mmCIF file of C-alpha atoms in Angstrom:
data_model
loop_
_atom_site.group_PDB
_atom_site.id
_atom_site.type_symbol
_atom_site.label_atom_id
_atom_site.label_comp_id
_atom_site.label_asym_id
_atom_site.label_seq_id
_atom_site.Cartn_x
_atom_site.Cartn_y
_atom_site.Cartn_z
ATOM 1 C CA MET A 30 69.825 70.220 112.748
ATOM 2 C CA LYS A 31 69.116 67.439 115.258
ATOM 3 C CA ILE A 32 72.101 67.091 117.585
ATOM 4 C CA LEU A 33 72.785 64.487 120.266
ATOM 5 C CA GLN A 34 74.982 65.831 123.070
ATOM 6 C CA ILE A 35 76.746 63.078 125.058
ATOM 7 C CA ASN A 36 78.501 63.617 128.389
ATOM 8 C CA LYS A 37 78.752 61.561 131.557
ATOM 9 C CA PHE A 38 77.613 64.403 133.839
ATOM 10 C CA TRP A 39 74.707 66.726 133.068
ATOM 11 C CA TYR A 40 75.173 69.067 136.003
ATOM 12 C CA ARG A 41 77.868 71.675 136.623
ATOM 13 C CA HIS A 42 80.449 69.256 137.980
ATOM 14 C CA GLY A 43 83.575 70.445 136.144
ATOM 15 C CA GLY A 44 84.714 72.591 133.233
ATOM 16 C CA ALA A 45 83.766 70.036 130.574
ATOM 17 C CA ASP A 46 80.275 69.680 132.013
ATOM 18 C CA VAL A 47 79.762 73.443 132.216
ATOM 19 C CA TYR A 48 80.737 73.752 128.558
ATOM 20 C CA ALA A 49 78.517 70.838 127.480
ATOM 21 C CA ILE A 50 75.470 72.355 129.205
ATOM 22 C CA ASP A 51 76.142 75.871 127.919
ATOM 23 C CA ILE A 52 76.766 74.852 124.303
ATOM 24 C CA ALA A 53 73.610 72.715 124.304
ATOM 25 C CA ASP A 54 71.654 75.768 125.483
ATOM 26 C CA ALA A 55 73.270 77.942 122.803
ATOM 27 C CA LEU A 56 72.386 75.449 120.073
ATOM 28 C CA LYS A 57 68.771 75.356 121.247
ATOM 29 C CA LYS A 58 68.572 79.149 121.244
ATOM 30 C CA HIS A 59 69.666 79.102 117.606
ATOM 31 C CA GLY A 60 66.799 76.767 116.732
ATOM 32 C CA HIS A 61 68.509 73.384 116.745
ATOM 33 C CA ASP A 62 66.862 70.278 118.200
ATOM 34 C CA VAL A 63 69.175 69.131 121.011
ATOM 35 C CA SER A 64 68.969 65.793 122.828
ATOM 36 C CA TYR A 65 71.014 64.409 125.717
ATOM 37 C CA PHE A 66 72.623 61.126 126.763
ATOM 38 C CA GLY A 67 74.596 60.491 129.938
ATOM 39 C CA MET A 68 74.463 59.239 133.503
ATOM 40 C CA ASP A 69 71.556 59.785 135.867
ATOM 41 C CA HIS A 70 72.193 62.098 138.819
ATOM 42 C CA LYS A 71 69.979 64.011 141.217
ATOM 43 C CA ASN A 72 71.571 67.332 140.191
ATOM 44 C CA ASN A 73 71.159 66.827 136.440
ATOM 45 C CA ILE A 74 69.405 69.353 134.241
ATOM 46 C CA LYS A 75 65.767 68.473 133.543
ATOM 47 C CA THR A 76 65.341 66.548 130.318
ATOM 48 C CA ARG A 77 62.863 64.111 128.822
ATOM 49 C CA TYR A 78 65.841 61.975 127.797
ATOM 50 C CA LYS A 79 66.420 60.954 131.422
ATOM 51 C CA LYS A 80 64.751 57.596 130.706
ATOM 52 C CA TYR A 81 67.680 56.673 128.448
ATOM 53 C CA PHE A 82 70.373 57.635 130.980
ATOM 54 C CA ILE A 83 72.393 54.897 132.669
ATOM 55 C CA LYS A 84 72.275 54.402 136.426
ATOM 56 C CA GLU A 85 74.538 56.617 138.500
ATOM 57 C CA ARG A 86 77.972 55.083 138.952
ATOM 58 C CA ASN A 87 80.402 56.171 141.661
ATOM 59 C CA ILE A 88 84.042 55.367 140.973
ATOM 60 C CA SER A 89 86.512 56.234 143.730
ATOM 61 C CA ASN A 90 89.888 55.251 145.130
ATOM 62 C CA GLU A 91 88.128 53.560 148.063
ATOM 63 C CA ASP A 92 87.016 50.798 145.697
ATOM 64 C CA TYR A 93 90.636 49.759 145.201
ATOM 65 C CA LYS A 94 91.861 49.927 148.799
ATOM 66 C CA LYS A 95 90.204 46.663 149.755
ATOM 67 C CA LYS A 96 89.955 43.185 148.268
ATOM 68 C CA LEU A 97 87.973 43.266 145.047
ATOM 69 C CA SER A 98 84.656 41.431 145.234
ATOM 70 C CA PRO A 99 83.028 39.889 142.112
ATOM 71 C CA ALA A 100 80.688 42.915 142.018
ATOM 72 C CA LYS A 101 83.634 45.316 142.080
ATOM 73 C CA ILE A 102 85.415 43.339 139.359
ATOM 74 C CA LYS A 103 82.289 43.617 137.209
ATOM 75 C CA GLU A 104 82.198 47.356 137.894
ATOM 76 C CA ALA A 105 85.845 47.638 136.872
ATOM 77 C CA LEU A 106 85.125 45.857 133.589
ATOM 78 C CA ASN A 107 82.386 48.426 132.912
ATOM 79 C CA ILE A 108 85.137 51.044 132.698
ATOM 80 C CA ILE A 109 86.433 49.171 129.655
ATOM 81 C CA TYR A 110 83.047 48.351 128.133
ATOM 82 C CA ALA A 111 79.751 49.408 129.763
ATOM 83 C CA LYS A 112 76.990 47.168 128.412
ATOM 84 C CA GLU A 113 74.236 49.263 129.986
ATOM 85 C CA ALA A 114 75.456 52.418 128.234
ATOM 86 C CA ALA A 115 75.594 50.647 124.872
ATOM 87 C CA LYS A 116 72.110 49.168 125.366
ATOM 88 C CA LYS A 117 70.501 52.441 126.496
ATOM 89 C CA LEU A 118 72.073 54.460 123.691
ATOM 90 C CA ASP A 119 71.019 51.852 121.144
ATOM 91 C CA GLN A 120 67.432 52.192 122.375
ATOM 92 C CA LEU A 121 67.588 55.984 122.017
ATOM 93 C CA LEU A 122 68.933 55.693 118.474
ATOM 94 C CA GLN A 123 66.176 53.257 117.550
ATOM 95 C CA ASP A 124 63.566 55.713 118.843
ATOM 96 C CA GLU A 125 65.002 58.873 117.267
ATOM 97 C CA GLU A 126 67.235 59.889 114.372
ATOM 98 C CA PHE A 127 70.095 62.392 114.649
ATOM 99 C CA ASP A 128 72.195 64.364 112.195
ATOM 100 C CA ILE A 129 75.277 64.294 114.424
ATOM 101 C CA ALA A 130 76.522 63.322 117.895
ATOM 102 C CA HIS A 131 78.794 65.614 119.902
ATOM 103 C CA ILE A 132 80.735 63.757 122.588
ATOM 104 C CA HIS A 133 82.374 65.410 125.577
ATOM 105 C CA ASN A 134 83.702 63.200 128.431
ATOM 106 C CA ILE A 135 82.558 59.562 128.387
ATOM 107 C CA TYR A 136 85.440 57.628 129.935
ATOM 108 C CA HIS A 137 84.981 55.341 132.943
ATOM 109 C CA HIS A 138 81.239 55.971 133.350
ATOM 110 C CA LEU A 139 79.808 55.649 129.817
ATOM 111 C CA SER A 140 82.924 53.986 128.355
ATOM 112 C CA PRO A 141 83.900 53.620 124.673
ATOM 113 C CA SER A 142 81.104 51.025 124.312
ATOM 114 C CA ILE A 143 78.840 53.765 122.986
ATOM 115 C CA LEU A 144 81.148 54.535 120.045
ATOM 116 C CA GLY A 145 80.396 51.249 118.334
ATOM 117 C CA VAL A 146 76.671 51.902 118.749
ATOM 118 C CA LEU A 147 76.968 55.296 117.071
ATOM 119 C CA ARG A 148 78.920 53.721 114.215
ATOM 120 C CA ARG A 149 76.300 50.970 113.692
ATOM 121 C CA HIS A 150 73.631 53.640 113.401
ATOM 122 C CA ASN A 151 75.847 55.559 110.945
ATOM 123 C CA ILE A 152 75.824 58.782 112.969
ATOM 124 C CA PRO A 153 78.663 61.259 112.356
ATOM 125 C CA VAL A 154 80.573 61.924 115.580
ATOM 126 C CA VAL A 155 82.694 64.816 116.871
ATOM 127 C CA GLN A 156 84.376 64.972 120.252
ATOM 128 C CA THR A 157 85.674 67.947 122.198
ATOM 129 C CA LEU A 158 89.029 67.092 123.769
ATOM 130 C CA HIS A 159 88.487 68.534 127.234
ATOM 131 C CA ASP A 160 91.484 66.596 128.577
ATOM 132 C CA TYR A 161 94.152 64.069 127.536
ATOM 133 C CA LYS A 162 92.176 60.849 127.962
ATOM 134 C CA ARG A 163 92.672 59.832 124.324
ATOM 135 C CA LEU A 164 96.402 59.655 125.118
ATOM 136 C CA CYS A 165 96.894 59.256 128.861
ATOM 137 C CA PRO A 166 95.395 56.640 131.243
ATOM 138 C CA ASN A 167 94.725 59.170 134.023
ATOM 139 C CA HIS A 168 93.707 61.866 131.475
ATOM 140 C CA ALA A 169 96.008 64.537 132.987
ATOM 141 C CA MET A 170 99.606 63.650 132.047
ATOM 142 C CA PHE A 171 100.427 64.280 135.693
ATOM 143 C CA THR A 172 101.430 61.696 138.270
ATOM 144 C CA GLN A 173 103.440 61.413 141.466
ATOM 145 C CA GLY A 174 103.570 65.205 141.747
ATOM 146 C CA SER A 175 104.893 66.072 138.305
ATOM 147 C CA ILE A 176 104.152 66.149 134.583
ATOM 148 C CA CYS A 177 104.388 62.708 133.015
ATOM 149 C CA GLU A 178 104.572 61.519 129.393
ATOM 150 C CA ARG A 179 105.853 57.995 130.040
ATOM 151 C CA CYS A 180 102.949 56.368 128.190
ATOM 152 C CA LYS A 181 103.904 58.021 124.889
ATOM 153 C CA GLY A 182 104.109 55.376 122.198
ATOM 154 C CA ARG A 183 101.179 53.494 123.826
ATOM 155 C CA LYS A 184 103.369 52.292 126.716
ATOM 156 C CA TYR A 185 100.385 52.176 129.053
ATOM 157 C CA TYR A 186 102.034 49.655 131.393
ATOM 158 C CA ASN A 187 103.775 52.674 132.918
ATOM 159 C CA ALA A 188 100.440 53.687 134.449
ATOM 160 C CA VAL A 189 100.588 50.541 136.597
ATOM 161 C CA LYS A 190 104.264 50.963 137.401
ATOM 162 C CA PHE A 191 103.749 54.515 138.665
ATOM 163 C CA LYS A 192 100.224 53.964 140.080
ATOM 164 C CA CYS A 193 98.826 56.803 138.000
ATOM 165 C CA VAL A 194 95.144 56.226 138.844
ATOM 166 C CA PHE A 195 94.088 56.743 142.485
ATOM 167 C CA ASN A 196 97.709 55.910 143.446
ATOM 168 C CA SER A 197 96.609 52.280 143.125
ATOM 169 C CA LYS A 198 98.142 49.505 141.024
ATOM 170 C CA ALA A 199 94.772 47.760 140.771
ATOM 171 C CA ALA A 200 92.944 50.862 139.540
ATOM 172 C CA SER A 201 95.818 51.724 137.210
ATOM 173 C CA ALA A 202 95.799 48.192 135.771
ATOM 174 C CA VAL A 203 92.097 48.487 134.935
ATOM 175 C CA VAL A 204 92.559 51.808 133.141
ATOM 176 C CA ALA A 205 95.761 50.667 131.395
ATOM 177 C CA THR A 206 93.790 47.663 130.101
ATOM 178 C CA GLU A 207 91.105 50.059 128.860
ATOM 179 C CA MET A 208 93.761 52.071 127.006
ATOM 180 C CA TYR A 209 95.215 48.946 125.365
ATOM 181 C CA ALA A 210 91.694 47.859 124.381
ATOM 182 C CA GLN A 211 90.885 51.216 122.801
ATOM 183 C CA SER A 212 94.210 51.064 120.964
ATOM 184 C CA VAL A 213 93.598 47.558 119.609
ATOM 185 C CA PHE A 214 89.986 48.179 118.595
ATOM 186 C CA GLY A 215 90.579 51.764 117.483
ATOM 187 C CA TRP A 216 87.499 53.088 119.291
ATOM 188 C CA TYR A 217 88.598 56.708 119.433
ATOM 189 C CA ASP A 218 90.810 56.681 116.348
ATOM 190 C CA ASN A 219 88.328 55.010 113.986
ATOM 191 C CA TYR A 220 84.854 55.681 115.413
ATOM 192 C CA ILE A 221 85.108 59.445 115.898
ATOM 193 C CA ASP A 222 85.103 61.532 112.720
ATOM 194 C CA ARG A 223 86.546 64.802 114.038
ATOM 195 C CA PHE A 224 88.039 66.137 117.238
ATOM 196 C CA ILE A 225 87.758 69.675 118.618
ATOM 197 C CA ALA A 226 90.731 70.972 120.612
ATOM 198 C CA PRO A 227 89.955 73.985 122.846
ATOM 199 C CA SER A 228 93.642 74.938 122.754
ATOM 200 C CA ALA A 229 96.332 74.750 120.091
ATOM 201 C CA PHE A 230 98.468 73.023 122.721
ATOM 202 C CA MET A 231 95.958 70.175 122.966
ATOM 203 C CA LYS A 232 96.187 69.599 119.216
ATOM 204 C CA LYS A 233 99.987 69.886 119.303
ATOM 205 C CA LYS A 234 100.247 67.264 122.042
ATOM 206 C CA HIS A 235 98.008 64.862 120.121
ATOM 207 C CA VAL A 236 100.193 65.247 117.021
ATOM 208 C CA GLU A 237 103.335 64.675 119.102
ATOM 209 C CA TRP A 238 101.787 61.440 120.347
ATOM 210 C CA GLY A 239 101.193 60.167 116.827
ATOM 211 C CA ARG A 240 97.617 61.245 116.126
ATOM 212 C CA THR A 241 96.810 62.788 112.756
ATOM 213 C CA PRO A 242 96.241 66.554 112.732
ATOM 214 C CA LYS A 243 93.915 66.277 109.701
ATOM 215 C CA ASN A 244 90.783 65.676 111.762
ATOM 216 C CA ILE A 245 91.519 67.989 114.713
ATOM 217 C CA ASP A 246 90.078 71.528 114.697
ATOM 218 C CA VAL A 247 91.175 74.153 117.229
ATOM 219 C CA LEU A 248 88.171 75.992 118.652
ATOM 220 C CA HIS A 249 88.563 78.063 121.825
ATOM 221 C CA TYR A 250 85.680 78.076 124.276
ATOM 222 C CA GLY A 251 83.186 80.912 123.914
ATOM 223 C CA MET A 252 82.399 83.236 126.816
ATOM 224 C CA GLU A 253 79.563 85.713 127.296
ATOM 225 C CA VAL A 254 80.654 89.190 128.418
ATOM 226 C CA SER A 255 78.123 91.561 129.952
ATOM 227 C CA GLY A 256 77.974 94.645 132.168
ATOM 228 C CA LYS A 257 80.631 97.184 132.970
ATOM 229 C CA ILE A 258 83.965 96.322 134.522
ATOM 230 C CA THR A 259 83.880 96.952 138.249
ATOM 231 C CA LYS A 260 86.865 98.516 139.981
ATOM 232 C CA PRO A 261 89.225 95.738 141.085
ATOM 233 C CA GLY A 262 89.572 95.086 144.787
ATOM 234 C CA LYS A 263 92.777 94.400 146.703
ATOM 235 C CA HIS A 264 92.472 90.637 147.208
ATOM 236 C CA VAL A 265 94.197 87.855 145.257
ATOM 237 C CA LEU A 266 91.932 85.026 144.073
ATOM 238 C CA TYR A 267 92.575 81.335 143.504
ATOM 239 C CA ALA A 268 89.576 79.423 142.110
ATOM 240 C CA GLY A 269 90.056 75.724 141.494
ATOM 241 C CA ARG A 270 90.514 72.262 142.958
ATOM 242 C CA LEU A 271 92.714 71.839 145.997
ATOM 243 C CA ALA A 272 95.033 69.377 144.297
ATOM 244 C CA ASP A 273 98.719 68.904 143.497
ATOM 245 C CA GLU A 274 98.320 69.486 139.770
ATOM 246 C CA LYS A 275 96.551 72.805 140.364
ATOM 247 C CA GLY A 276 99.468 74.234 142.354
ATOM 248 C CA ILE A 277 97.647 75.110 145.572
ATOM 249 C CA ASP A 278 100.942 74.884 147.491
ATOM 250 C CA VAL A 279 102.347 77.637 145.263
ATOM 251 C CA VAL A 280 99.441 79.866 146.331
ATOM 252 C CA LEU A 281 100.186 79.213 150.016
ATOM 253 C CA LYS A 282 103.903 79.940 149.549
ATOM 254 C CA ILE A 283 103.116 83.229 147.813
ATOM 255 C CA ALA A 284 100.618 84.187 150.527
ATOM 256 C CA LYS A 285 103.301 83.718 153.161
ATOM 257 C CA GLU A 286 105.391 86.422 151.440
ATOM 258 C CA PHE A 287 102.532 88.974 151.479
ATOM 259 C CA PRO A 288 100.935 88.933 154.959
ATOM 260 C CA ASP A 289 99.242 92.274 154.293
ATOM 261 C CA ILE A 290 97.329 90.927 151.268
ATOM 262 C CA THR A 291 94.214 88.754 151.525
ATOM 263 C CA PHE A 292 94.249 85.552 149.446
ATOM 264 C CA ASP A 293 90.802 84.105 148.724
ATOM 265 C CA VAL A 294 90.861 80.379 147.976
ATOM 266 C CA ALA A 295 87.643 79.127 146.386
ATOM 267 C CA GLY A 296 87.396 75.392 145.810
ATOM 268 C CA ASP A 297 87.624 71.970 147.386
ATOM 269 C CA GLY A 298 89.516 68.794 146.716
ATOM 270 C CA PRO A 299 91.799 66.036 148.031
ATOM 271 C CA LEU A 300 94.271 68.463 149.632
ATOM 272 C CA ARG A 301 91.668 70.278 151.739
ATOM 273 C CA THR A 302 92.995 68.888 155.038
ATOM 274 C CA HIS A 303 96.578 69.660 154.009
ATOM 275 C CA VAL A 304 95.640 73.237 153.103
ATOM 276 C CA GLU A 305 93.807 73.741 156.407
ATOM 277 C CA TYR A 306 96.797 72.376 158.336
ATOM 278 C CA THR A 307 99.254 74.603 156.422
ATOM 279 C CA ILE A 308 97.155 77.709 157.052
ATOM 280 C CA LYS A 309 97.013 76.920 160.759
ATOM 281 C CA SER A 310 100.601 75.724 161.288
ATOM 282 C CA GLN A 311 102.163 78.595 159.333
ATOM 283 C CA LYS A 312 99.742 81.155 160.758
ATOM 284 C CA LEU A 313 98.535 82.302 157.353
ATOM 285 C CA GLY A 314 95.754 84.504 158.657
ATOM 286 C CA ASN A 315 95.634 86.285 155.297
ATOM 287 C CA VAL A 316 94.423 83.112 153.522
ATOM 288 C CA LYS A 317 90.645 82.710 153.496
ATOM 289 C CA LEU A 318 89.539 79.181 152.588
ATOM 290 C CA HIS A 319 85.990 79.380 151.207
ATOM 291 C CA GLY A 320 85.524 75.805 149.996
ATOM 292 C CA HIS A 321 83.151 75.106 147.142
ATOM 293 C CA VAL A 322 81.204 78.287 146.406
ATOM 294 C CA SER A 323 78.079 79.141 144.438
ATOM 295 C CA LYS A 324 78.182 81.035 141.161
ATOM 296 C CA ALA A 325 76.907 84.173 142.916
ATOM 297 C CA ARG A 326 79.497 83.888 145.677
ATOM 298 C CA LEU A 327 82.296 83.410 143.143
ATOM 299 C CA LYS A 328 81.207 86.594 141.386
ATOM 300 C CA LYS A 329 81.573 88.503 144.667
ATOM 301 C CA LEU A 330 85.041 87.053 145.149
ATOM 302 C CA ARG A 331 85.993 88.231 141.660
ATOM 303 C CA ASP A 332 84.669 91.690 142.491
ATOM 304 C CA SER A 333 86.944 91.900 145.533
ATOM 305 C CA ALA A 334 89.945 90.539 143.610
ATOM 306 C CA SER A 335 92.716 92.421 141.895
ATOM 307 C CA PHE A 336 93.797 89.404 139.851
ATOM 308 C CA LEU A 337 93.712 85.603 139.606
ATOM 309 C CA LEU A 338 96.484 83.145 140.436
ATOM 310 C CA ILE A 339 96.522 80.015 138.256
ATOM 311 C CA PRO A 340 99.803 78.260 139.188
ATOM 312 C CA SER A 341 99.022 74.966 137.421
ATOM 313 C CA GLN A 342 101.661 72.260 137.591
ATOM 314 C CA TRP A 343 100.188 70.285 134.680
ATOM 315 C CA TYR A 344 99.244 70.907 131.068
ATOM 316 C CA GLU A 345 96.050 72.899 131.523
ATOM 317 C CA ASN A 346 93.937 72.744 128.388
ATOM 318 C CA TYR A 347 91.978 76.009 128.212
ATOM 319 C CA PRO A 348 90.835 76.720 131.799
ATOM 320 C CA LEU A 349 87.370 78.217 132.117
ATOM 321 C CA SER A 350 88.265 79.742 135.496
ATOM 322 C CA LEU A 351 90.828 81.935 133.720
ATOM 323 C CA LEU A 352 88.458 82.773 130.884
ATOM 324 C CA GLU A 353 85.732 83.774 133.343
ATOM 325 C CA MET A 354 88.176 85.988 135.238
ATOM 326 C CA PHE A 355 89.190 87.747 132.037
ATOM 327 C CA ALA A 356 85.532 88.275 131.114
ATOM 328 C CA HIS A 357 85.128 89.894 134.525
ATOM 329 C CA GLY A 358 87.853 92.398 133.678
ATOM 330 C CA ARG A 359 90.569 90.965 135.883
ATOM 331 C CA ALA A 360 94.183 90.132 135.068
ATOM 332 C CA ALA A 361 95.922 86.868 135.947
ATOM 333 C CA ILE A 362 99.286 85.352 136.733
ATOM 334 C CA GLY A 363 99.598 81.853 135.327
ATOM 335 C CA SER A 364 101.990 79.031 134.577
ATOM 336 C CA ARG A 365 103.813 78.873 131.295
ATOM 337 C CA LEU A 366 102.298 75.453 130.631
ATOM 338 C CA GLY A 367 99.698 73.908 128.350
ATOM 339 C CA GLY A 368 97.113 76.258 126.917
ATOM 340 C CA ILE A 369 97.597 79.017 129.489
ATOM 341 C CA PRO A 370 100.143 80.955 127.337
ATOM 342 C CA GLU A 371 97.480 81.082 124.595
ATOM 343 C CA MET A 372 95.266 82.995 127.016
ATOM 344 C CA ILE A 373 97.591 85.182 129.090
ATOM 345 C CA ILE A 374 99.583 87.584 126.925
ATOM 346 C CA ASP A 375 102.641 88.115 129.097
ATOM 347 C CA GLY A 376 102.933 91.734 130.204
ATOM 348 C CA LYS A 377 99.579 92.732 128.671
ATOM 349 C CA THR A 378 96.708 90.709 130.154
ATOM 350 C CA GLY A 379 98.769 89.355 133.013
ATOM 351 C CA PHE A 380 102.057 87.578 133.638
ATOM 352 C CA LEU A 381 103.419 84.122 132.881
ATOM 353 C CA CYS A 382 105.785 82.290 135.212
ATOM 354 C CA ASP A 383 107.796 79.091 134.998
ATOM 355 C CA HIS A 384 105.560 76.826 137.060
ATOM 356 C CA GLN A 385 108.141 75.882 139.710
ATOM 357 C CA ASP A 386 110.084 79.150 139.910
ATOM 358 C CA MET A 387 108.891 80.737 143.156
ATOM 359 C CA ALA A 388 111.039 83.834 142.643
ATOM 360 C CA GLN A 389 109.077 84.629 139.484
ATOM 361 C CA TRP A 390 105.713 84.042 141.179
ATOM 362 C CA ILE A 391 106.613 86.329 144.063
ATOM 363 C CA ASP A 392 108.003 89.030 141.771
ATOM 364 C CA LYS A 393 104.942 89.094 139.486
ATOM 365 C CA THR A 394 102.564 88.995 142.444
ATOM 366 C CA ARG A 395 104.333 91.983 143.953
ATOM 367 C CA LYS A 396 103.980 93.901 140.676
ATOM 368 C CA LEU A 397 100.202 93.429 140.511
ATOM 369 C CA CYS A 398 99.500 93.677 144.243
ATOM 370 C CA TYR A 399 101.096 97.083 144.635
ATOM 371 C CA SER A 400 100.213 98.694 141.306
ATOM 372 C CA LYS A 401 96.484 99.192 140.988
ATOM 373 C CA PRO A 402 96.798 101.091 137.662
ATOM 374 C CA LEU A 403 98.726 98.162 136.181
ATOM 375 C CA SER A 404 96.200 95.544 137.324
ATOM 376 C CA GLU A 405 93.326 97.715 136.033
ATOM 377 C CA LYS A 406 94.980 98.206 132.643
ATOM 378 C CA MET A 407 95.700 94.493 132.290
ATOM 379 C CA GLY A 408 92.154 93.603 133.340
ATOM 380 C CA GLU A 409 90.698 95.889 130.679
ATOM 381 C CA LYS A 410 92.886 94.298 127.994
ATOM 382 C CA ALA A 411 91.906 90.835 129.225
ATOM 383 C CA ARG A 412 88.232 91.699 128.859
ATOM 384 C CA LYS A 413 88.740 93.018 125.311
ATOM 385 C CA GLN A 414 90.627 89.855 124.438
ATOM 386 C CA VAL A 415 87.657 87.708 125.496
ATOM 387 C CA GLU A 416 85.261 89.893 123.514
ATOM 388 C CA THR A 417 87.199 89.188 120.313
ATOM 389 C CA THR A 418 88.825 85.763 120.750
ATOM 390 C CA ASN A 419 85.996 84.111 122.685
ATOM 391 C CA ASP A 420 82.905 85.736 121.233
ATOM 392 C CA PRO A 421 80.139 83.146 121.838
ATOM 393 C CA GLU A 422 78.396 83.882 118.535
ATOM 394 C CA LYS A 423 81.580 83.233 116.571
ATOM 395 C CA HIS A 424 82.159 80.095 118.623
ATOM 396 C CA TYR A 425 78.673 78.856 117.761
ATOM 397 C CA GLU A 426 79.140 79.557 114.045
ATOM 398 C CA MET A 427 82.488 77.753 113.943
ATOM 399 C CA LEU A 428 81.085 74.775 115.866
ATOM 400 C CA VAL A 429 78.149 74.412 113.472
ATOM 401 C CA GLY A 430 80.644 74.696 110.617
ATOM 402 C CA ILE A 431 82.533 71.716 112.060
ATOM 403 C CA TYR A 432 79.262 69.796 112.388
ATOM 404 C CA LYS A 433 78.364 70.447 108.725
ATOM 405 C CA LYS A 434 81.869 69.524 107.550
ATOM 406 C CA THR A 435 81.684 66.260 109.500
ATOM 407 C CA ILE A 436 78.225 65.345 108.171
ATOM 408 C CA LYS A 437 79.283 66.079 104.587
ATOM 409 C CA ALA A 438 82.450 63.995 104.913
ATOM 410 C CA ARG A 439 80.492 61.027 106.265
ATOM 411 C CA LYS A 440 77.986 61.207 103.387
ATOM 412 C CA ASN A 441 80.838 61.264 100.878
ATOM 413 C CA SER A 442 82.765 58.410 102.475
#
């Protein structure tokens, strides 16, 4: 099978990008011919398809803090429809033929412009729903410090009202316009044959927002498990962005209650300065801020950890950081939100807490911090869960099954 994998980033930038790279590698190992389309970047994987990639585009909140120049207005319009992406993809599809295209994240950088190109070339298309972009202007259903579903019913003007993108009305207006355009032209609804939801919650939320469940398949991420489980250490680990939606403040509040326990914080993000100030002002000497860490360094942090904290304040989809921790034989305490309850079996592979209930977080942390046998037992069950639920070979087989089903349906349409 000749498969075109499409994603805006082709380096390990975030969870969606890690999955896109790994599944492309898995498909190649099984003998499939895999091609790539995306945005050029110095850290990208090496590929002969680089010549078709669009120029690197940097989109940040700084662009909307000053008066918009004609060049910036043109750049903003590219979020709605990127002509370069459509032109480059069209050239690729003229040069080569594909059985199917698998889309990951394309918004803002590649834009929905590429969907029309795929349709003109009559290529079946599937998309993995790594986040809520099909529904929500800022793709997270989280704004102004809390979960938000105000745009339900295609009321995207709320994104401008509440400055949901970069906390800027200008940026939010651009993305709200994009959402209205995709709604009017039906880019996602009509040009993509099937959707893959990594969590049942993701599918459920799409159905709640009026999307048909008939073309959405639930397929959890696969995860390779290897080696023996090492004895858990005594530290508590947080691995993720330093951002409001990830609940980093919850981690700091918990750490304050357990001065004798070391809390390793691996990650970077917009709240880095705030976290550094909180650690210093509250004298949290037990919190070690490691910043962005390498894969090898993260493995060492998992080795020294007893369990993972994942106090998300938004609808997490199916977090890879949690899946990787389970594969490492470690338990976790997570929020009872989004797809996390599909991963953490409360009382067996870890604990679930109401995301804003600090009493619960402190109580569950105490249970795992001071009971090594309990954390070990939960970690072992977590590992076994990954071996069965997230077996990479089964994931591959189910994914190819979705591909074949999509190709067959297109031929019969």
